[in-house]
PDB file of C-alpha atoms and ligand atoms in Angstrom:
ATOM      1  CA  MET A   1      -6.283 -91.533 -81.622  1.00  0.00           C
ATOM      2  CA  GLY A   2      -9.202 -94.019 -81.690  1.00  0.00           C
ATOM      3  CA  MET A   3     -10.261 -95.330 -85.084  1.00  0.00           C
ATOM      4  CA  LYS A   4     -13.606 -96.738 -86.213  1.00  0.00           C
ATOM      5  CA  LEU A   5     -14.738 -98.715 -89.088  1.00  0.00           C
ATOM      6  CA  VAL A   6     -18.246 -97.798 -90.368  1.00  0.00           C
ATOM      7  CA  VAL A   7     -20.000-100.473 -92.322  1.00  0.00           C
ATOM      8  CA  ALA A   8     -23.011 -99.232 -94.175  1.00  0.00           C
ATOM      9  CA  ILE A   9     -25.275-101.516 -96.065  1.00  0.00           C
ATOM     10  CA  VAL A  10     -27.375 -99.610 -98.735  1.00  0.00           C
ATOM     11  CA  GLN A  11     -29.346-100.219-101.818  1.00  0.00           C
ATOM     12  CA  ASN A  12     -27.365-100.565-105.065  1.00  0.00           C
ATOM     13  CA  ASP A  13     -29.154 -97.435-106.499  1.00  0.00           C
ATOM     14  CA  ASP A  14     -27.864 -95.221-103.751  1.00  0.00           C
ATOM     15  CA  ALA A  15     -24.167 -96.490-103.662  1.00  0.00           C
ATOM     16  CA  ASP A  16     -22.866 -94.038-106.323  1.00  0.00           C
ATOM     17  CA  GLU A  17     -24.232 -90.921-104.735  1.00  0.00           C
ATOM     18  CA  LEU A  18     -22.962 -91.931-101.370  1.00  0.00           C
ATOM     19  CA  ILE A  19     -19.475 -92.836-102.437  1.00  0.00           C
ATOM     20  CA  ASP A  20     -19.278 -89.549-104.312  1.00  0.00           C
ATOM     21  CA  ALA A  21     -20.358 -87.642-101.199  1.00  0.00           C
ATOM     22  CA  LEU A  22     -17.869 -89.555 -98.976  1.00  0.00           C
ATOM     23  CA  THR A  23     -14.926 -89.117-101.255  1.00  0.00           C
ATOM     24  CA  SER A  24     -15.686 -85.417-101.892  1.00  0.00           C
ATOM     25  CA  SER A  25     -15.725 -84.955 -98.124  1.00  0.00           C
ATOM     26  CA  ASP A  26     -12.169 -86.564 -97.984  1.00  0.00           C
ATOM     27  CA  TYR A  27     -13.128 -89.943 -96.743  1.00  0.00           C
ATOM     28  CA  ARG A  28     -11.631 -92.982 -98.134  1.00  0.00           C
ATOM     29  CA  ALA A  29     -14.194 -95.703 -98.895  1.00  0.00           C
ATOM     30  CA  THR A  30     -14.537 -99.221-100.167  1.00  0.00           C
ATOM     31  CA  ARG A  31     -17.438-100.668-102.029  1.00  0.00           C
ATOM     32  CA  LEU A  32     -18.281-104.329-101.639  1.00  0.00           C
ATOM     33  CA  ALA A  33     -20.790-106.128-103.655  1.00  0.00           C
ATOM     34  CA  SER A  34     -23.218-107.898-101.244  1.00  0.00           C
ATOM     35  CA  THR A  35     -26.515-109.891-100.979  1.00  0.00           C
ATOM     36  CA  GLY A  36     -29.147-109.533 -98.272  1.00  0.00           C
ATOM     37  CA  GLY A  37     -30.085-112.673 -96.499  1.00  0.00           C
ATOM     38  CA  PHE A  38     -33.788-111.954 -96.465  1.00  0.00           C
ATOM     39  CA  LEU A  39     -34.466-110.700 -99.963  1.00  0.00           C
ATOM     40  CA  ARG A  40     -31.436-112.627-101.554  1.00  0.00           C
ATOM     41  CA  GLN A  41     -31.000-109.446-103.763  1.00  0.00           C
ATOM     42  CA  GLY A  42     -27.772-107.449-104.393  1.00  0.00           C
ATOM     43  CA  ASN A  43     -27.224-104.560-102.030  1.00  0.00           C
ATOM     44  CA  THR A  44     -23.945-102.578-101.459  1.00  0.00           C
ATOM     45  CA  THR A  45     -21.822-102.551 -98.418  1.00  0.00           C
ATOM     46  CA  ILE A  46     -19.540 -99.467 -97.907  1.00  0.00           C
ATOM     47  CA  ILE A  47     -16.625 -99.613 -95.352  1.00  0.00           C
ATOM     48  CA  VAL A  48     -14.986 -96.485 -94.231  1.00  0.00           C
ATOM     49  CA  GLY A  49     -12.131 -96.337 -91.866  1.00  0.00           C
ATOM     50  CA  ILE A  50     -12.106 -93.006 -89.859  1.00  0.00           C
ATOM     51  CA  PRO A  51     -11.044 -91.210 -86.691  1.00  0.00           C
ATOM     52  CA  GLU A  52     -13.590 -91.620 -83.924  1.00  0.00           C
ATOM     53  CA  GLU A  53     -14.490 -88.005 -83.966  1.00  0.00           C
ATOM     54  CA  SER A  54     -15.576 -88.326 -87.587  1.00  0.00           C
ATOM     55  CA  VAL A  55     -18.271 -90.944 -86.961  1.00  0.00           C
ATOM     56  CA  ASN A  56     -21.155 -88.483 -86.719  1.00  0.00           C
ATOM     57  CA  GLN A  57     -20.258 -86.666 -89.765  1.00  0.00           C
ATOM     58  CA  VAL A  58     -19.969 -89.875 -91.818  1.00  0.00           C
ATOM     59  CA  LEU A  59     -23.327 -91.156 -90.435  1.00  0.00           C
ATOM     60  CA  ASN A  60     -24.868 -87.833 -91.429  1.00  0.00           C
ATOM     61  CA  ILE A  61     -23.470 -88.304 -94.992  1.00  0.00           C
ATOM     62  CA  VAL A  62     -24.912 -91.858 -95.280  1.00  0.00           C
ATOM     63  CA  ALA A  63     -28.294 -90.544 -93.897  1.00  0.00           C
ATOM     64  CA  GLY A  64     -28.322 -87.723 -96.464  1.00  0.00           C
ATOM     65  CA  HIS A  65     -27.395 -89.866 -99.439  1.00  0.00           C
ATOM     66  CA  ALA A  66     -29.435 -93.092 -98.938  1.00  0.00           C
ATOM     67  CA  HIS A  67     -33.202 -93.738 -99.271  1.00  0.00           C
ATOM     68  CA  PRO A  68     -35.787 -96.126 -97.821  1.00  0.00           C
ATOM     69  CA  HIS A  69     -37.020 -98.516-100.543  1.00  0.00           C
ATOM     70  CA  HIS A  70     -40.400-100.284-100.873  1.00  0.00           C
ATOM     71  CA  GLN A  71     -40.187-103.693-102.422  1.00  0.00           C
ATOM     72  CA  ASN A  72     -42.504-106.544-103.060  1.00  0.00           C
ATOM     73  CA  VAL A  73     -40.632-109.794-101.923  1.00  0.00           C
ATOM     74  CA  VAL A  74     -40.595-113.371-102.282  1.00  0.00           C
ATOM     75  CA  PRO A  75     -38.349-114.575 -99.577  1.00  0.00           C
ATOM     76  CA  ASN A  76     -38.088-118.064-100.940  1.00  0.00           C
ATOM     77  CA  PRO A  77     -35.022-119.992-102.221  1.00  0.00           C
ATOM     78  CA  PHE A  78     -37.438-120.812-105.332  1.00  0.00           C
ATOM     79  CA  PRO A  79     -38.616-117.224-106.183  1.00  0.00           C
ATOM     80  CA  THR A  80     -39.803-118.124-109.798  1.00  0.00           C
ATOM     81  CA  LEU A  81     -41.947-120.948-108.509  1.00  0.00           C
ATOM     82  CA  THR A  82     -43.355-118.753-105.714  1.00  0.00           C
ATOM     83  CA  SER A  83     -44.143-115.871-108.153  1.00  0.00           C
ATOM     84  CA  VAL A  84     -46.008-118.290-110.530  1.00  0.00           C
ATOM     85  CA  THR A  85     -47.898-119.667-107.469  1.00  0.00           C
ATOM     86  CA  LEU A  86     -48.831-116.099-106.262  1.00  0.00           C
ATOM     87  CA  GLN A  87     -49.658-114.975-109.765  1.00  0.00           C
ATOM     88  CA  ALA A  88     -52.076-118.045-110.199  1.00  0.00           C
ATOM     89  CA  ALA A  89     -53.708-117.217-106.742  1.00  0.00           C
ATOM     90  CA  ASN A  90     -54.028-113.491-107.876  1.00  0.00           C
ATOM     91  CA  GLU A  91     -52.122-112.499-104.780  1.00  0.00           C
ATOM     92  CA  GLU A  92     -49.556-109.704-104.353  1.00  0.00           C
ATOM     93  CA  PRO A  93     -46.200-110.641-102.828  1.00  0.00           C
ATOM     94  CA  PRO A  94     -45.784-109.136 -99.543  1.00  0.00           C
ATOM     95  CA  GLU A  95     -44.133-105.780 -99.295  1.00  0.00           C
ATOM     96  CA  VAL A  96     -41.178-104.675 -97.109  1.00  0.00           C
ATOM     97  CA  GLN A  97     -39.598-101.348 -96.488  1.00  0.00           C
ATOM     98  CA  THR A  98     -35.894-101.104 -96.194  1.00  0.00           C
ATOM     99  CA  ALA A  99     -34.218 -98.641 -93.978  1.00  0.00           C
ATOM    100  CA  LYS A 100     -32.058 -95.916 -95.662  1.00  0.00           C
ATOM    101  CA  ALA A 101     -29.201 -97.895 -94.609  1.00  0.00           C
ATOM    102  CA  THR A 102     -28.049-100.532 -91.820  1.00  0.00           C
ATOM    103  CA  VAL A 103     -24.972 -99.206 -90.269  1.00  0.00           C
ATOM    104  CA  PHE A 104     -22.429-100.881 -87.973  1.00  0.00           C
ATOM    105  CA  VAL A 105     -19.692 -98.875 -86.109  1.00  0.00           C
ATOM    106  CA  LEU A 106     -16.777-101.067 -84.995  1.00  0.00           C
ATOM    107  CA  ASP A 107     -13.643-100.385 -82.908  1.00  0.00           C
ATOM    108  CA  LEU A 108     -10.608-100.662 -85.269  1.00  0.00           C
ATOM    109  CA  GLU A 109      -7.702-102.081 -83.489  1.00  0.00           C
ATOM    110  CA  ARG A 110      -5.180-100.867 -86.084  1.00  0.00           C
ATOM    111  CA  TYR A 111      -5.316 -98.979 -89.239  1.00  0.00           C
ATOM    112  CA  GLU A 112      -2.285 -98.722 -91.498  1.00  0.00           C
ATOM    113  CA  ARG A 113      -1.394 -97.702 -95.067  1.00  0.00           C
ATOM    114  CA  ILE A 114       1.850 -99.610 -95.662  1.00  0.00           C
TER     115      ILE A 114
HETATM  116  P1  2BA B 201     -32.126-108.287 -96.562  1.00  0.00           P
HETATM  117  O1  2BA B 201     -31.771-109.299 -95.497  1.00  0.00           O
HETATM  118  O2  2BA B 201     -32.335-108.736 -97.872  1.00  0.00           O
HETATM  119  O3  2BA B 201     -33.423-107.503 -95.931  1.00  0.00           O
HETATM  120  C1  2BA B 201     -34.103-106.588 -96.645  1.00  0.00           C
HETATM  121  C2  2BA B 201     -35.306-105.965 -96.008  1.00  0.00           C
HETATM  122  O4  2BA B 201     -36.221-107.054 -95.677  1.00  0.00           O
HETATM  123  C3  2BA B 201     -34.952-105.396 -94.634  1.00  0.00           C
HETATM  124  O5  2BA B 201     -34.548-104.158 -94.706  1.00  0.00           O
HETATM  125  C4  2BA B 201     -36.287-105.522 -93.979  1.00  0.00           C
HETATM  126  O6  2BA B 201     -37.125-104.414 -94.205  1.00  0.00           O
HETATM  127  C5  2BA B 201     -36.872-106.818 -94.434  1.00  0.00           C
HETATM  128  N1  2BA B 201     -36.505-108.048 -93.567  1.00  0.00           N
HETATM  129  C6  2BA B 201     -35.319-108.627 -93.375  1.00  0.00           C
HETATM  130  N2  2BA B 201     -35.424-109.612 -92.565  1.00  0.00           N
HETATM  131  C7  2BA B 201     -36.652-109.766 -92.340  1.00  0.00           C
HETATM  132  C8  2BA B 201     -37.483-110.710 -91.541  1.00  0.00           C
HETATM  133  N3  2BA B 201     -36.881-111.616 -90.898  1.00  0.00           N
HETATM  134  N4  2BA B 201     -38.837-110.510 -91.481  1.00  0.00           N
HETATM  135  C9  2BA B 201     -39.456-109.493 -92.124  1.00  0.00           C
HETATM  136  N5  2BA B 201     -38.850-108.503 -92.901  1.00  0.00           N
HETATM  137  C10 2BA B 201     -37.482-108.655 -92.907  1.00  0.00           C
HETATM  138  P2  2BA B 201     -33.334-103.499 -93.913  1.00  0.00           P
HETATM  139  O7  2BA B 201     -33.577-103.889 -92.496  1.00  0.00           O
HETATM  140  O8  2BA B 201     -33.267-102.118 -94.170  1.00  0.00           O
HETATM  141  O9  2BA B 201     -32.129-104.380 -94.235  1.00  0.00           O
HETATM  142  C11 2BA B 201     -31.449-104.187 -95.528  1.00  0.00           C
HETATM  143  C12 2BA B 201     -30.172-105.110 -95.698  1.00  0.00           C
HETATM  144  O10 2BA B 201     -29.276-104.868 -94.594  1.00  0.00           O
HETATM  145  C13 2BA B 201     -30.526-106.630 -95.506  1.00  0.00           C
HETATM  146  O11 2BA B 201     -31.048-107.155 -96.732  1.00  0.00           O
HETATM  147  C14 2BA B 201     -29.082-107.137 -95.094  1.00  0.00           C
HETATM  148  O12 2BA B 201     -28.459-107.285 -96.185  1.00  0.00           O
HETATM  149  C15 2BA B 201     -28.527-105.835 -94.125  1.00  0.00           C
HETATM  150  N6  2BA B 201     -28.913-106.162 -92.735  1.00  0.00           N
HETATM  151  C16 2BA B 201     -29.920-105.574 -92.176  1.00  0.00           C
HETATM  152  N7  2BA B 201     -29.829-105.899 -90.922  1.00  0.00           N
HETATM  153  C17 2BA B 201     -28.703-106.697 -90.713  1.00  0.00           C
HETATM  154  C18 2BA B 201     -28.138-107.261 -89.499  1.00  0.00           C
HETATM  155  N8  2BA B 201     -28.684-107.131 -88.348  1.00  0.00           N
HETATM  156  N9  2BA B 201     -26.887-107.866 -89.736  1.00  0.00           N
HETATM  157  C19 2BA B 201     -26.398-108.010 -90.940  1.00  0.00           C
HETATM  158  N10 2BA B 201     -26.980-107.446 -92.202  1.00  0.00           N
HETATM  159  C20 2BA B 201     -28.063-106.757 -91.975  1.00  0.00           C
END
């Protein structure tokens, strides 16, 4: 039986609900603290090892329990300094809209509970 690893990156706010939905559908999931490269802010990466035929159901669960977010961003290694500069210039930081989730589906060579 082919196995897949679903890697889903979601907003921290959505992680509890998504983990609950996965575990109540009998999927085993692991939650990793992560940080986005662009916003440099915390997000959550959830990994789920599953049989190939469960991929669509897991993706539906992710889609049903994660939400897009609007955020004003300061994509800068010196955010405080930039905020001050933007405030002084009376300018709003640019806004981005995140996806509900960023999902990768990988082939799993081997899956064991030893
Ligand atoms: P971040 O890298 O912090 O990106 C957060 C949001 O900022 C993105 O939302 C997107 O709306 C915007 N963004 C990112 N890079 C941008 C750029 N070069 N120019 C303009 N806007 C940009 P999402 O696309 O929903 O991504 C949410 C998080 O998922 C990302 O956080 C990152 O942690 C992860 N991610 C997204 N795509 C990825 C990829 N191809 N590989 C690895 N991780 C990825």
